[in-house]
């Protein structure tokens, strides 16, 4: 989920996801890199976490990174490609093949891609039935669907399973860095 950060010198305050999750202070030293141009902009930590920043804070994230010597890094949007079939649009055979080629380039073969899509399909389809997004669904949308209130409760990830689901989703997103995800 995306929340408004507060950039303050060499740290950033990341508000909690819900009333039960406290805010977190992330030091610049704990940040591996960031991508202000991602949709939405993201911060990746040395611990392997991904934090999303609302696009209205894109310039603030860029300034924070510049001021603290944090590298900017553009990577393939693995979840964007995985969630493409759930857009409110249709794709040509050529577009579907290009999508599978991009996923193969980060180590996701057709079988694994199908298993991942099967796992998240009902959740993302329900989420996008509220959004009608025809352009982009990515990791922030997946987590919003999994933990938010836009989809029926029976499709959401239960609180006791959220850390494992987040780690699994982050592992898949990190395929763009050559890392292998954990299974769920």
PDB file of C-alpha atoms in Angstrom:
ATOM      1  CA  UNK A   1       0.000   0.000   0.000  1.00  0.00           C
ATOM      2  CA  UNK A   2       1.153   3.526  -0.629  1.00  0.00           C
ATOM      3  CA  UNK A   3       1.353   6.161   2.078  1.00  0.00           C
ATOM      4  CA  UNK A   4       2.827   9.661   2.286  1.00  0.00           C
ATOM      5  CA  UNK A   5       6.461   9.609   3.424  1.00  0.00           C
ATOM      6  CA  UNK A   6       8.280  12.424   5.183  1.00  0.00           C
ATOM      7  CA  UNK A   7      11.831  12.962   3.925  1.00  0.00           C
ATOM      8  CA  UNK A   8      13.999  14.454   6.668  1.00  0.00           C
ATOM      9  CA  UNK A   9      17.720  14.778   6.001  1.00  0.00           C
ATOM     10  CA  UNK A  10      19.226  11.299   6.077  1.00  0.00           C
ATOM     11  CA  UNK A  11      16.048   9.454   6.966  1.00  0.00           C
ATOM     12  CA  UNK A  12      12.529   8.961   5.730  1.00  0.00           C
ATOM     13  CA  UNK A  13       9.448   8.413   7.864  1.00  0.00           C
ATOM     14  CA  UNK A  14       7.228   5.748   6.311  1.00  0.00           C
ATOM     15  CA  UNK A  15       3.696   5.811   7.744  1.00  0.00           C
ATOM     16  CA  UNK A  16       2.245   2.470   8.811  1.00  0.00           C
ATOM     17  CA  UNK A  17      -0.058   0.528   6.544  1.00  0.00           C
ATOM     18  CA  UNK A  18      -2.922   0.600   9.000  1.00  0.00           C
ATOM     19  CA  UNK A  19      -3.768   1.824  12.464  1.00  0.00           C
ATOM     20  CA  UNK A  20      -2.283  -1.394  13.866  1.00  0.00           C
ATOM     21  CA  UNK A  21       1.042  -0.962  12.027  1.00  0.00           C
ATOM     22  CA  UNK A  22       3.300   1.747  13.438  1.00  0.00           C
ATOM     23  CA  UNK A  23       5.217   4.227  11.321  1.00  0.00           C
ATOM     24  CA  UNK A  24       8.796   3.338  10.537  1.00  0.00           C
ATOM     25  CA  UNK A  25      11.902   5.468  10.214  1.00  0.00           C
ATOM     26  CA  UNK A  26      14.221   4.281   7.476  1.00  0.00           C
ATOM     27  CA  UNK A  27      17.745   5.657   7.458  1.00  0.00           C
ATOM     28  CA  UNK A  28      19.433   6.489   4.173  1.00  0.00           C
ATOM     29  CA  UNK A  29      22.157   4.001   5.132  1.00  0.00           C
ATOM     30  CA  UNK A  30      19.534   1.214   5.034  1.00  0.00           C
ATOM     31  CA  UNK A  31      18.464   2.069   1.462  1.00  0.00           C
ATOM     32  CA  UNK A  32      20.034   0.009  -1.324  1.00  0.00           C
ATOM     33  CA  UNK A  33      18.573   2.053  -4.176  1.00  0.00           C
ATOM     34  CA  UNK A  34      15.421   3.740  -5.385  1.00  0.00           C
ATOM     35  CA  UNK A  35      13.462   4.305  -8.557  1.00  0.00           C
ATOM     36  CA  UNK A  36      11.547   7.589  -8.516  1.00  0.00           C
ATOM     37  CA  UNK A  37      10.240   6.864 -12.026  1.00  0.00           C
ATOM     38  CA  UNK A  38       8.678   3.483 -11.188  1.00  0.00           C
ATOM     39  CA  UNK A  39       4.912   3.230 -11.039  1.00  0.00           C
ATOM     40  CA  UNK A  40       4.643   3.931  -8.156  1.00  0.00           C
ATOM     41  CA  UNK A  41       8.091   5.171  -7.114  1.00  0.00           C
ATOM     42  CA  UNK A  42       9.881   2.715  -4.880  1.00  0.00           C
ATOM     43  CA  UNK A  43      12.616   2.413  -2.299  1.00  0.00           C
ATOM     44  CA  UNK A  44      14.531  -0.866  -1.982  1.00  0.00           C
ATOM     45  CA  UNK A  45      16.354  -1.573   1.264  1.00  0.00           C
ATOM     46  CA  UNK A  46      19.514  -3.525   1.984  1.00  0.00           C
ATOM     47  CA  UNK A  47      17.273  -6.003   3.817  1.00  0.00           C
ATOM     48  CA  UNK A  48      15.405  -6.686   0.548  1.00  0.00           C
ATOM     49  CA  UNK A  49      12.209  -4.785   1.369  1.00  0.00           C
ATOM     50  CA  UNK A  50      10.330  -2.652  -1.128  1.00  0.00           C
ATOM     51  CA  UNK A  51       8.546   0.487   0.038  1.00  0.00           C
ATOM     52  CA  UNK A  52       6.262   2.406  -2.301  1.00  0.00           C
ATOM     53  CA  UNK A  53       5.972   6.176  -2.413  1.00  0.00           C
ATOM     54  CA  UNK A  54       3.008   8.068  -3.903  1.00  0.00           C
ATOM     55  CA  UNK A  55       3.960   9.590  -7.238  1.00  0.00           C
ATOM     56  CA  UNK A  56       3.290  13.092  -5.881  1.00  0.00           C
ATOM     57  CA  UNK A  57       6.449  12.536  -3.782  1.00  0.00           C
ATOM     58  CA  UNK A  58       8.591  11.547  -6.754  1.00  0.00           C
ATOM     59  CA  UNK A  59      10.649  14.751  -6.650  1.00  0.00           C
ATOM     60  CA  UNK A  60      11.105  14.447  -2.871  1.00  0.00           C
ATOM     61  CA  UNK A  61      12.371  10.883  -3.269  1.00  0.00           C
ATOM     62  CA  UNK A  62      14.766  11.980  -5.989  1.00  0.00           C
ATOM     63  CA  UNK A  63      16.121  14.820  -3.782  1.00  0.00           C
ATOM     64  CA  UNK A  64      16.455  12.445  -0.799  1.00  0.00           C
ATOM     65  CA  UNK A  65      18.476  10.023  -2.917  1.00  0.00           C
ATOM     66  CA  UNK A  66      20.687  12.729  -4.383  1.00  0.00           C
ATOM     67  CA  UNK A  67      21.355  14.296  -0.974  1.00  0.00           C
ATOM     68  CA  UNK A  68      22.283  10.930   0.546  1.00  0.00           C
ATOM     69  CA  UNK A  69      24.175   9.340  -2.335  1.00  0.00           C
ATOM     70  CA  UNK A  70      21.538   6.656  -2.856  1.00  0.00           C
ATOM     71  CA  UNK A  71      21.773   5.079  -6.306  1.00  0.00           C
ATOM     72  CA  UNK A  72      18.817   5.371  -8.655  1.00  0.00           C
ATOM     73  CA  UNK A  73      18.049   2.122 -10.427  1.00  0.00           C
ATOM     74  CA  UNK A  74      15.512   1.221 -13.071  1.00  0.00           C
ATOM     75  CA  UNK A  75      14.605  -2.476 -13.202  1.00  0.00           C
ATOM     76  CA  UNK A  76      12.128  -4.558 -15.149  1.00  0.00           C
ATOM     77  CA  UNK A  77       8.647  -4.482 -13.631  1.00  0.00           C
ATOM     78  CA  UNK A  78       8.267  -8.214 -13.012  1.00  0.00           C
ATOM     79  CA  UNK A  79       4.875  -7.896 -11.318  1.00  0.00           C
ATOM     80  CA  UNK A  80       3.710  -5.482 -14.009  1.00  0.00           C
ATOM     81  CA  UNK A  81       4.321  -8.239 -16.539  1.00  0.00           C
ATOM     82  CA  UNK A  82       2.839 -10.965 -14.320  1.00  0.00           C
ATOM     83  CA  UNK A  83      -0.356  -8.987 -13.767  1.00  0.00           C
ATOM     84  CA  UNK A  84      -0.801  -7.870 -17.365  1.00  0.00           C
ATOM     85  CA  UNK A  85      -3.497 -10.508 -18.148  1.00  0.00           C
ATOM     86  CA  UNK A  86      -5.698  -8.954 -15.456  1.00  0.00           C
ATOM     87  CA  UNK A  87      -5.905  -5.522 -17.115  1.00  0.00           C
ATOM     88  CA  UNK A  88      -9.243  -4.372 -18.401  1.00  0.00           C
ATOM     89  CA  UNK A  89      -8.088  -4.702 -21.996  1.00  0.00           C
ATOM     90  CA  UNK A  90      -7.081  -7.332 -24.509  1.00  0.00           C
ATOM     91  CA  UNK A  91      -3.640  -8.076 -25.852  1.00  0.00           C
ATOM     92  CA  UNK A  92      -2.506  -9.374 -29.205  1.00  0.00           C
ATOM     93  CA  UNK A  93      -0.647 -12.644 -29.544  1.00  0.00           C
ATOM     94  CA  UNK A  94       2.534 -10.659 -30.231  1.00  0.00           C
ATOM     95  CA  UNK A  95       2.057  -8.614 -27.013  1.00  0.00           C
ATOM     96  CA  UNK A  96       1.442 -11.783 -24.966  1.00  0.00           C
ATOM     97  CA  UNK A  97       4.579 -13.391 -26.407  1.00  0.00           C
ATOM     98  CA  UNK A  98       6.652 -10.270 -25.665  1.00  0.00           C
ATOM     99  CA  UNK A  99       5.329 -10.372 -22.099  1.00  0.00           C
ATOM    100  CA  UNK A 100       6.404 -14.004 -21.676  1.00  0.00           C
ATOM    101  CA  UNK A 101       9.822 -13.185 -23.165  1.00  0.00           C
ATOM    102  CA  UNK A 102      10.335 -10.380 -20.626  1.00  0.00           C
ATOM    103  CA  UNK A 103       9.400 -12.771 -17.808  1.00  0.00           C
ATOM    104  CA  UNK A 104      11.744 -15.448 -19.184  1.00  0.00           C
ATOM    105  CA  UNK A 105      14.543 -12.864 -19.244  1.00  0.00           C
ATOM    106  CA  UNK A 106      14.260 -12.561 -15.439  1.00  0.00           C
ATOM    107  CA  UNK A 107      14.106 -16.327 -14.964  1.00  0.00           C
ATOM    108  CA  UNK A 108      10.364 -16.990 -14.896  1.00  0.00           C
ATOM    109  CA  UNK A 109       9.489 -19.792 -17.299  1.00  0.00           C
ATOM    110  CA  UNK A 110       5.989 -20.308 -18.664  1.00  0.00           C
ATOM    111  CA  UNK A 111       5.042 -22.917 -16.028  1.00  0.00           C
ATOM    112  CA  UNK A 112       6.144 -20.767 -13.094  1.00  0.00           C
ATOM    113  CA  UNK A 113       4.453 -17.732 -14.625  1.00  0.00           C
ATOM    114  CA  UNK A 114       1.209 -19.710 -14.936  1.00  0.00           C
ATOM    115  CA  UNK A 115       1.432 -20.904 -11.302  1.00  0.00           C
ATOM    116  CA  UNK A 116       2.008 -17.372 -10.013  1.00  0.00           C
ATOM    117  CA  UNK A 117      -0.857 -15.997 -12.098  1.00  0.00           C
ATOM    118  CA  UNK A 118      -3.115 -18.793 -10.897  1.00  0.00           C
ATOM    119  CA  UNK A 119      -2.189 -18.008  -7.269  1.00  0.00           C
ATOM    120  CA  UNK A 120      -2.942 -14.274  -7.490  1.00  0.00           C
ATOM    121  CA  UNK A 121      -5.553 -14.327 -10.261  1.00  0.00           C
ATOM    122  CA  UNK A 122      -8.756 -14.301  -8.196  1.00  0.00           C
ATOM    123  CA  UNK A 123      -7.355 -11.620  -5.877  1.00  0.00           C
ATOM    124  CA  UNK A 124      -6.149  -9.326  -8.670  1.00  0.00           C
ATOM    125  CA  UNK A 125      -9.249  -9.881 -10.814  1.00  0.00           C
ATOM    126  CA  UNK A 126     -11.465  -8.841  -7.895  1.00  0.00           C
ATOM    127  CA  UNK A 127      -9.218  -5.833  -7.213  1.00  0.00           C
ATOM    128  CA  UNK A 128      -9.266  -4.697 -10.818  1.00  0.00           C
ATOM    129  CA  UNK A 129     -13.022  -5.095 -11.065  1.00  0.00           C
ATOM    130  CA  UNK A 130     -13.109  -2.068  -8.740  1.00  0.00           C
ATOM    131  CA  UNK A 131     -10.351  -0.154 -10.577  1.00  0.00           C
ATOM    132  CA  UNK A 132     -10.909  -1.077 -14.231  1.00  0.00           C
ATOM    133  CA  UNK A 133      -7.213  -0.471 -14.856  1.00  0.00           C
ATOM    134  CA  UNK A 134      -6.305  -1.026 -18.474  1.00  0.00           C
ATOM    135  CA  UNK A 135      -2.744   0.300 -18.319  1.00  0.00           C
ATOM    136  CA  UNK A 136      -0.710  -0.961 -15.343  1.00  0.00           C
ATOM    137  CA  UNK A 137      -1.003  -3.216 -12.347  1.00  0.00           C
ATOM    138  CA  UNK A 138       2.168  -3.752 -10.345  1.00  0.00           C
ATOM    139  CA  UNK A 139       3.483  -4.885  -6.975  1.00  0.00           C
ATOM    140  CA  UNK A 140       1.840  -2.034  -5.054  1.00  0.00           C
ATOM    141  CA  UNK A 141      -1.515  -3.020  -6.563  1.00  0.00           C
ATOM    142  CA  UNK A 142      -0.926  -6.653  -5.637  1.00  0.00           C
ATOM    143  CA  UNK A 143      -0.233  -5.757  -2.004  1.00  0.00           C
ATOM    144  CA  UNK A 144      -3.169  -3.356  -1.911  1.00  0.00           C
ATOM    145  CA  UNK A 145      -5.395  -6.137  -3.219  1.00  0.00           C
ATOM    146  CA  UNK A 146      -3.960  -8.657  -0.761  1.00  0.00           C
ATOM    147  CA  UNK A 147      -4.198  -6.490   2.354  1.00  0.00           C
ATOM    148  CA  UNK A 148      -6.701  -3.736   1.541  1.00  0.00           C
ATOM    149  CA  UNK A 149     -10.470  -3.632   1.678  1.00  0.00           C
ATOM    150  CA  UNK A 150     -11.358  -3.419  -2.025  1.00  0.00           C
ATOM    151  CA  UNK A 151     -11.703  -7.160  -2.499  1.00  0.00           C
ATOM    152  CA  UNK A 152     -13.935  -9.607  -0.638  1.00  0.00           C
ATOM    153  CA  UNK A 153     -12.438 -10.693   2.664  1.00  0.00           C
ATOM    154  CA  UNK A 154     -12.292 -14.362   1.631  1.00  0.00           C
ATOM    155  CA  UNK A 155      -9.853 -13.449  -1.171  1.00  0.00           C
ATOM    156  CA  UNK A 156      -7.588 -11.240   0.966  1.00  0.00           C
ATOM    157  CA  UNK A 157      -4.468 -12.595   2.598  1.00  0.00           C
ATOM    158  CA  UNK A 158      -5.208 -13.241   6.293  1.00  0.00           C
ATOM    159  CA  UNK A 159      -3.161 -11.161   8.769  1.00  0.00           C
ATOM    160  CA  UNK A 160      -1.175 -14.186   9.992  1.00  0.00           C
ATOM    161  CA  UNK A 161      -0.019 -14.908   6.406  1.00  0.00           C
ATOM    162  CA  UNK A 162       0.803 -11.357   5.324  1.00  0.00           C
ATOM    163  CA  UNK A 163       4.510 -11.360   6.154  1.00  0.00           C
ATOM    164  CA  UNK A 164       5.014 -14.581   4.182  1.00  0.00           C
ATOM    165  CA  UNK A 165       2.965 -13.275   1.246  1.00  0.00           C
ATOM    166  CA  UNK A 166       4.875  -9.974   1.206  1.00  0.00           C
ATOM    167  CA  UNK A 167       8.208 -11.862   1.283  1.00  0.00           C
ATOM    168  CA  UNK A 168       7.046 -14.100  -1.581  1.00  0.00           C
ATOM    169  CA  UNK A 169       5.855 -11.126  -3.676  1.00  0.00           C
ATOM    170  CA  UNK A 170       9.046  -9.182  -2.948  1.00  0.00           C
ATOM    171  CA  UNK A 171      11.142 -12.202  -3.894  1.00  0.00           C
ATOM    172  CA  UNK A 172       9.400 -12.344  -7.238  1.00  0.00           C
ATOM    173  CA  UNK A 173       9.886  -8.601  -7.759  1.00  0.00           C
ATOM    174  CA  UNK A 174      13.579  -9.121  -6.986  1.00  0.00           C
ATOM    175  CA  UNK A 175      13.878 -11.524  -9.914  1.00  0.00           C
ATOM    176  CA  UNK A 176      14.815  -8.389 -11.841  1.00  0.00           C
ATOM    177  CA  UNK A 177      18.002  -8.396  -9.714  1.00  0.00           C
ATOM    178  CA  UNK A 178      18.741 -12.037 -10.466  1.00  0.00           C
ATOM    179  CA  UNK A 179      17.453 -13.273  -7.094  1.00  0.00           C
ATOM    180  CA  UNK A 180      15.313 -16.415  -6.709  1.00  0.00           C
ATOM    181  CA  UNK A 181      12.019 -15.951  -4.827  1.00  0.00           C
ATOM    182  CA  UNK A 182      10.855 -18.050  -1.962  1.00  0.00           C
ATOM    183  CA  UNK A 183       7.881 -20.305  -2.569  1.00  0.00           C
ATOM    184  CA  UNK A 184       4.474 -19.782  -1.039  1.00  0.00           C
TER     185      UNK A 184
END
